[in-house]
Amino acid sequence: MKLENRVAVITGGGRGIGRSISLALAEAGADIVIAARTLAPAKKVAQEVEALGRRCLALQVDVSNYFSVQQAVETIVSSFGRIDILVNNAGGSARGKMSLFCDSEPDTWNEVIGTNLIGVFHTCRAVINGMLEQGAGSIINIGSVAGMIGLPSQADYSAAKGAVIAFSKALAKESVKQGVRVNCVSPGPIKSEAGRSIPPEMRKNLAVQALIDSTGYSEFGDPDDIAKLVTFLASEDAKFITGQNYPVCGLMNLGLNVSISG
Ligand SMILES: NC(=O)c1ccc[n+]([C@@H]2O[C@H](COP(=O)([O-])OP(=O)(O)OC[C@H]3O[C@@H](n4cnc5c(N)ncnc54)[C@H](O)[C@@H]3O)[C@@H](O)[C@H]2O)c1
């Protein structure tokens, strides 16, 4: 198996895309740590991982709090000895508080930036020295197509994810000589819990149909579409790939997709 004897940490792995990534990495042979804000769903996913024959630890972590992240990394290293793969998946837009930027509030920006960007700084800072010392590691940051094209009513989220993509490139350049790779995977609309829980009135506001249409497909993507690419990037098959950002969004990042006739 491609990831045998590897230790992978997935933030926000208790549901949605993070759950799929946790299971896919376990299927590829890795032992798994699920670092999640809410412990109960993380423990449920841990049972699913263990049923695949892998070790799994579920830890309660708030990625926006550096102390919480540092404590978790200490626990992981004392239990597993090392961290080979870090998937920064925890995040999301300000659900329930999405608005045009002209109506937005600093508290919301701080929350969105705190989880989606500073959270990634926290986990990367807490694991990077261990990876540099061991001369190997793969960090995969979950960005968003919003961070590539900018989405209305999600200016703060678009900014945070755009910064995650740029940060990944910078950290890749700093770490390549020591064998540490850093890449980004940027989903378009995906059928995760977050995607499913958008209420009907919000769907109308967000023009969800327009979002789907912009992909060229007739459906949202599946969490497994993200998990498969993450598994590849985590493996030695991707040893010559670092500092890259991979959109998984159909055609959404390419702009207008309509035929004009006449
Ligand atoms: N679903 C989509 O359509 C979509 C599109 C583009 C990007 N993404 C990105 O993919 C990632 C996963 O999204 P999802 O759709 O599965 O979302 P989700 O809301 O279903 O899951 C996100 C997970 O992150 C956890 N989390 C949030 N804040 C946290 C914090 N401060 N500390 C620790 N854990 C925290 C949540 O508890 C949850 O388990 C996110 O980074 C999101 O921005 C999702």
PDB file of N, CA and C and ligand atoms in Angstrom, residues 11-18 35-38 61-64 88-93 95 115-116 142-145 157 161 187-195, ligand 1:
ATOM      1  N   THR A  11      -7.114  17.788   9.630  1.00  0.00           N
ATOM      2  CA  THR A  11      -7.910  18.700  10.455  1.00  0.00           C
ATOM      3  C   THR A  11      -9.347  18.721   9.915  1.00  0.00           C
ATOM      4  N   GLY A  12     -10.298  18.862  10.826  1.00  0.00           N
ATOM      5  CA  GLY A  12     -11.709  18.862  10.421  1.00  0.00           C
ATOM      6  C   GLY A  12     -12.095  17.544   9.763  1.00  0.00           C
ATOM      7  N   GLY A  13     -11.518  16.443  10.253  1.00  0.00           N
ATOM      8  CA  GLY A  13     -11.736  15.139   9.604  1.00  0.00           C
ATOM      9  C   GLY A  13     -12.983  14.411  10.066  1.00  0.00           C
ATOM     10  N   GLY A  14     -13.813  15.053  10.893  1.00  0.00           N
ATOM     11  CA  GLY A  14     -14.972  14.368  11.459  1.00  0.00           C
ATOM     12  C   GLY A  14     -16.181  14.317  10.544  1.00  0.00           C
ATOM     13  N   ARG A  15     -16.123  15.017   9.430  1.00  0.00           N
ATOM     14  CA  ARG A  15     -17.277  14.984   8.525  1.00  0.00           C
ATOM     15  C   ARG A  15     -16.865  15.517   7.142  1.00  0.00           C
ATOM     16  N   GLY A  16     -17.800  15.449   6.220  1.00  0.00           N
ATOM     17  CA  GLY A  16     -17.624  16.066   4.904  1.00  0.00           C
ATOM     18  C   GLY A  16     -16.385  15.592   4.169  1.00  0.00           C
ATOM     19  N   ILE A  17     -15.708  16.552   3.554  1.00  0.00           N
ATOM     20  CA  ILE A  17     -14.514  16.242   2.755  1.00  0.00           C
ATOM     21  C   ILE A  17     -13.426  15.638   3.648  1.00  0.00           C
ATOM     22  N   GLY A  18     -13.289  16.156   4.865  1.00  0.00           N
ATOM     23  CA  GLY A  18     -12.253  15.662   5.785  1.00  0.00           C
ATOM     24  C   GLY A  18     -12.454  14.198   6.140  1.00  0.00           C
ATOM     25  N   ALA A  35      -8.028  15.608  13.760  1.00  0.00           N
ATOM     26  CA  ALA A  35      -7.962  16.771  14.649  1.00  0.00           C
ATOM     27  C   ALA A  35      -9.179  17.624  14.357  1.00  0.00           C
ATOM     28  N   ALA A  36     -10.163  17.579  15.243  1.00  0.00           N
ATOM     29  CA  ALA A  36     -11.441  18.212  14.920  1.00  0.00           C
ATOM     30  C   ALA A  36     -11.938  19.049  16.086  1.00  0.00           C
ATOM     31  N   ARG A  37     -12.717  20.047  15.758  1.00  0.00           N
ATOM     32  CA  ARG A  37     -13.262  20.942  16.783  1.00  0.00           C
ATOM     33  C   ARG A  37     -14.278  20.204  17.653  1.00  0.00           C
ATOM     34  N   THR A  38     -15.033  19.308  17.036  1.00  0.00           N
ATOM     35  CA  THR A  38     -16.040  18.550  17.774  1.00  0.00           C
ATOM     36  C   THR A  38     -15.615  17.089  17.817  1.00  0.00           C
ATOM     37  N   VAL A  61      -9.402  19.716  18.687  1.00  0.00           N
ATOM     38  CA  VAL A  61      -8.471  20.813  18.384  1.00  0.00           C
ATOM     39  C   VAL A  61      -9.244  21.959  17.742  1.00  0.00           C
ATOM     40  N   ASP A  62      -8.932  23.171  18.176  1.00  0.00           N
ATOM     41  CA  ASP A  62      -9.433  24.357  17.470  1.00  0.00           C
ATOM     42  C   ASP A  62      -8.241  24.931  16.716  1.00  0.00           C
ATOM     43  N   VAL A  63      -8.244  24.805  15.392  1.00  0.00           N
ATOM     44  CA  VAL A  63      -7.054  25.222  14.631  1.00  0.00           C
ATOM     45  C   VAL A  63      -6.801  26.725  14.726  1.00  0.00           C
ATOM     46  N   SER A  64      -7.814  27.500  15.097  1.00  0.00           N
ATOM     47  CA  SER A  64      -7.605  28.944  15.202  1.00  0.00           C
ATOM     48  C   SER A  64      -6.869  29.324  16.499  1.00  0.00           C
ATOM     49  N   ASN A  88      -4.581  20.081   5.806  1.00  0.00           N
ATOM     50  CA  ASN A  88      -5.301  21.212   6.409  1.00  0.00           C
ATOM     51  C   ASN A  88      -6.648  21.350   5.713  1.00  0.00           C
ATOM     52  N   ASN A  89      -7.638  20.694   6.284  1.00  0.00           N
ATOM     53  CA  ASN A  89      -8.976  20.666   5.683  1.00  0.00           C
ATOM     54  C   ASN A  89      -9.980  21.515   6.471  1.00  0.00           C
ATOM     55  N   ALA A  90      -9.739  21.724   7.780  1.00  0.00           N
ATOM     56  CA  ALA A  90     -10.707  22.474   8.608  1.00  0.00           C
ATOM     57  C   ALA A  90     -10.930  23.851   7.995  1.00  0.00           C
ATOM     58  N   GLY A  91     -12.164  24.245   7.915  1.00  0.00           N
ATOM     59  CA  GLY A  91     -12.452  25.574   7.387  1.00  0.00           C
ATOM     60  C   GLY A  91     -13.830  25.647   6.799  1.00  0.00           C
ATOM     61  N   GLY A  92     -14.077  26.729   6.124  1.00  0.00           N
ATOM     62  CA  GLY A  92     -15.373  26.951   5.494  1.00  0.00           C
ATOM     63  C   GLY A  92     -15.697  28.427   5.493  1.00  0.00           C
ATOM     64  N   SER A  93     -16.742  28.780   4.749  1.00  0.00           N
ATOM     65  CA  SER A  93     -17.148  30.179   4.699  1.00  0.00           C
ATOM     66  C   SER A  93     -17.981  30.504   5.937  1.00  0.00           C
ATOM     67  N   ARG A  95     -20.838  30.560   7.211  1.00  0.00           N
ATOM     68  CA  ARG A  95     -22.224  30.155   6.973  1.00  0.00           C
ATOM     69  C   ARG A  95     -23.176  30.847   7.949  1.00  0.00           C
ATOM     70  N   THR A 115      -9.838  30.827  11.019  1.00  0.00           N
ATOM     71  CA  THR A 115      -9.889  29.383  10.769  1.00  0.00           C
ATOM     72  C   THR A 115      -9.192  29.024   9.470  1.00  0.00           C
ATOM     73  N   ASN A 116      -9.550  29.704   8.389  1.00  0.00           N
ATOM     74  CA  ASN A 116      -9.102  29.263   7.057  1.00  0.00           C
ATOM     75  C   ASN A 116      -7.650  29.607   6.751  1.00  0.00           C
ATOM     76  N   ILE A 142      -6.225  22.466   1.869  1.00  0.00           N
ATOM     77  CA  ILE A 142      -7.462  22.525   1.088  1.00  0.00           C
ATOM     78  C   ILE A 142      -7.814  24.006   0.892  1.00  0.00           C
ATOM     79  N   GLY A 143      -7.662  24.456  -0.329  1.00  0.00           N
ATOM     80  CA  GLY A 143      -8.019  25.830  -0.684  1.00  0.00           C
ATOM     81  C   GLY A 143      -9.473  25.878  -1.097  1.00  0.00           C
ATOM     82  N   SER A 144      -9.737  26.614  -2.162  1.00  0.00           N
ATOM     83  CA  SER A 144     -11.079  26.677  -2.738  1.00  0.00           C
ATOM     84  C   SER A 144     -10.964  27.394  -4.077  1.00  0.00           C
ATOM     85  N   VAL A 145     -11.858  27.043  -4.978  1.00  0.00           N
ATOM     86  CA  VAL A 145     -11.901  27.795  -6.228  1.00  0.00           C
ATOM     87  C   VAL A 145     -12.227  29.263  -5.941  1.00  0.00           C
ATOM     88  N   TYR A 157     -13.768  34.916   2.743  1.00  0.00           N
ATOM     89  CA  TYR A 157     -13.394  33.514   2.488  1.00  0.00           C
ATOM     90  C   TYR A 157     -12.502  33.409   1.248  1.00  0.00           C
ATOM     91  N   LYS A 161      -8.699  31.931   1.336  1.00  0.00           N
ATOM     92  CA  LYS A 161      -8.283  30.768   0.537  1.00  0.00           C
ATOM     93  C   LYS A 161      -7.226  31.165  -0.495  1.00  0.00           C
ATOM     94  N   PRO A 187     -11.192  22.806  -4.072  1.00  0.00           N
ATOM     95  CA  PRO A 187     -12.484  22.284  -4.541  1.00  0.00           C
ATOM     96  C   PRO A 187     -13.385  23.389  -5.085  1.00  0.00           C
ATOM     97  N   GLY A 188     -14.243  22.984  -6.013  1.00  0.00           N
ATOM     98  CA  GLY A 188     -15.429  23.767  -6.369  1.00  0.00           C
ATOM     99  C   GLY A 188     -16.570  23.271  -5.499  1.00  0.00           C
ATOM    100  N   PRO A 189     -17.827  23.475  -5.922  1.00  0.00           N
ATOM    101  CA  PRO A 189     -18.948  23.019  -5.075  1.00  0.00           C
ATOM    102  C   PRO A 189     -18.965  21.500  -4.916  1.00  0.00           C
ATOM    103  N   ILE A 190     -18.931  21.057  -3.661  1.00  0.00           N
ATOM    104  CA  ILE A 190     -18.826  19.631  -3.319  1.00  0.00           C
ATOM    105  C   ILE A 190     -19.985  19.260  -2.398  1.00  0.00           C
ATOM    106  N   LYS A 191     -20.509  18.051  -2.593  1.00  0.00           N
ATOM    107  CA  LYS A 191     -21.646  17.569  -1.787  1.00  0.00           C
ATOM    108  C   LYS A 191     -21.210  17.136  -0.394  1.00  0.00           C
ATOM    109  N   SER A 192     -20.654  18.027   0.392  1.00  0.00           N
ATOM    110  CA  SER A 192     -20.295  17.671   1.766  1.00  0.00           C
ATOM    111  C   SER A 192     -21.455  18.088   2.661  1.00  0.00           C
ATOM    112  N   GLU A 193     -21.283  17.885   3.972  1.00  0.00           N
ATOM    113  CA  GLU A 193     -22.334  18.353   4.896  1.00  0.00           C
ATOM    114  C   GLU A 193     -22.572  19.846   4.710  1.00  0.00           C
ATOM    115  N   ALA A 194     -21.473  20.600   4.519  1.00  0.00           N
ATOM    116  CA  ALA A 194     -21.615  22.049   4.356  1.00  0.00           C
ATOM    117  C   ALA A 194     -22.470  22.351   3.132  1.00  0.00           C
ATOM    118  N   GLY A 195     -22.188  21.662   2.039  1.00  0.00           N
ATOM    119  CA  GLY A 195     -22.945  21.871   0.809  1.00  0.00           C
ATOM    120  C   GLY A 195     -24.406  21.526   0.989  1.00  0.00           C
TER     121      GLY A 195
HETATM  122  N1  LIG B   1     -17.933  21.755   0.332  1.00  0.00           N
HETATM  123  C1  LIG B   1     -17.549  22.583  -0.605  1.00  0.00           C
HETATM  124  O1  LIG B   1     -18.294  22.828  -1.566  1.00  0.00           O
HETATM  125  C2  LIG B   1     -16.182  23.222  -0.552  1.00  0.00           C
HETATM  126  C3  LIG B   1     -15.773  24.009  -1.647  1.00  0.00           C
HETATM  127  C4  LIG B   1     -14.524  24.610  -1.621  1.00  0.00           C
HETATM  128  C5  LIG B   1     -13.689  24.430  -0.527  1.00  0.00           C
HETATM  129  N2  LIG B   1     -14.114  23.670   0.533  1.00  0.00           N
HETATM  130  C6  LIG B   1     -13.186  23.524   1.680  1.00  0.00           C
HETATM  131  O2  LIG B   1     -13.052  22.160   2.002  1.00  0.00           O
HETATM  132  C7  LIG B   1     -12.830  22.031   3.415  1.00  0.00           C
HETATM  133  C8  LIG B   1     -13.845  21.060   3.995  1.00  0.00           C
HETATM  134  O3  LIG B   1     -15.136  21.557   3.723  1.00  0.00           O
HETATM  135  P1  LIG B   1     -16.468  20.723   3.973  1.00  0.00           P
HETATM  136  O4  LIG B   1     -17.393  21.123   2.913  1.00  0.00           O
HETATM  137  O5  LIG B   1     -16.195  19.295   4.200  1.00  0.00           O
HETATM  138  O6  LIG B   1     -16.964  21.455   5.310  1.00  0.00           O
HETATM  139  P2  LIG B   1     -17.691  20.903   6.618  1.00  0.00           P
HETATM  140  O7  LIG B   1     -18.258  22.098   7.283  1.00  0.00           O
HETATM  141  O8  LIG B   1     -18.572  19.761   6.297  1.00  0.00           O
HETATM  142  O9  LIG B   1     -16.443  20.369   7.454  1.00  0.00           O
HETATM  143  C9  LIG B   1     -15.481  21.247   7.938  1.00  0.00           C
HETATM  144  C10 LIG B   1     -14.866  20.631   9.166  1.00  0.00           C
HETATM  145  O10 LIG B   1     -13.902  21.556   9.692  1.00  0.00           O
HETATM  146  C11 LIG B   1     -14.107  21.633  11.083  1.00  0.00           C
HETATM  147  N3  LIG B   1     -13.643  22.927  11.586  1.00  0.00           N
HETATM  148  C12 LIG B   1     -14.127  24.153  11.275  1.00  0.00           C
HETATM  149  N4  LIG B   1     -13.479  25.084  11.984  1.00  0.00           N
HETATM  150  C13 LIG B   1     -12.568  24.429  12.758  1.00  0.00           C
HETATM  151  C14 LIG B   1     -11.613  24.830  13.713  1.00  0.00           C
HETATM  152  N5  LIG B   1     -11.463  26.124  14.050  1.00  0.00           N
HETATM  153  N6  LIG B   1     -10.834  23.899  14.304  1.00  0.00           N
HETATM  154  C15 LIG B   1     -10.973  22.583  13.982  1.00  0.00           C
HETATM  155  N7  LIG B   1     -11.884  22.131  13.109  1.00  0.00           N
HETATM  156  C16 LIG B   1     -12.671  23.048  12.501  1.00  0.00           C
HETATM  157  C17 LIG B   1     -15.599  21.479  11.273  1.00  0.00           C
HETATM  158  O11 LIG B   1     -15.911  21.109  12.599  1.00  0.00           O
HETATM  159  C18 LIG B   1     -15.895  20.369  10.265  1.00  0.00           C
HETATM  160  O12 LIG B   1     -15.646  19.106  10.820  1.00  0.00           O
HETATM  161  C19 LIG B   1     -12.918  23.437   3.987  1.00  0.00           C
HETATM  162  O13 LIG B   1     -11.623  23.981   4.117  1.00  0.00           O
HETATM  163  C20 LIG B   1     -13.697  24.202   2.936  1.00  0.00           C
HETATM  164  O14 LIG B   1     -13.417  25.575   2.956  1.00  0.00           O
HETATM  165  C21 LIG B   1     -15.333  23.079   0.553  1.00  0.00           C
END
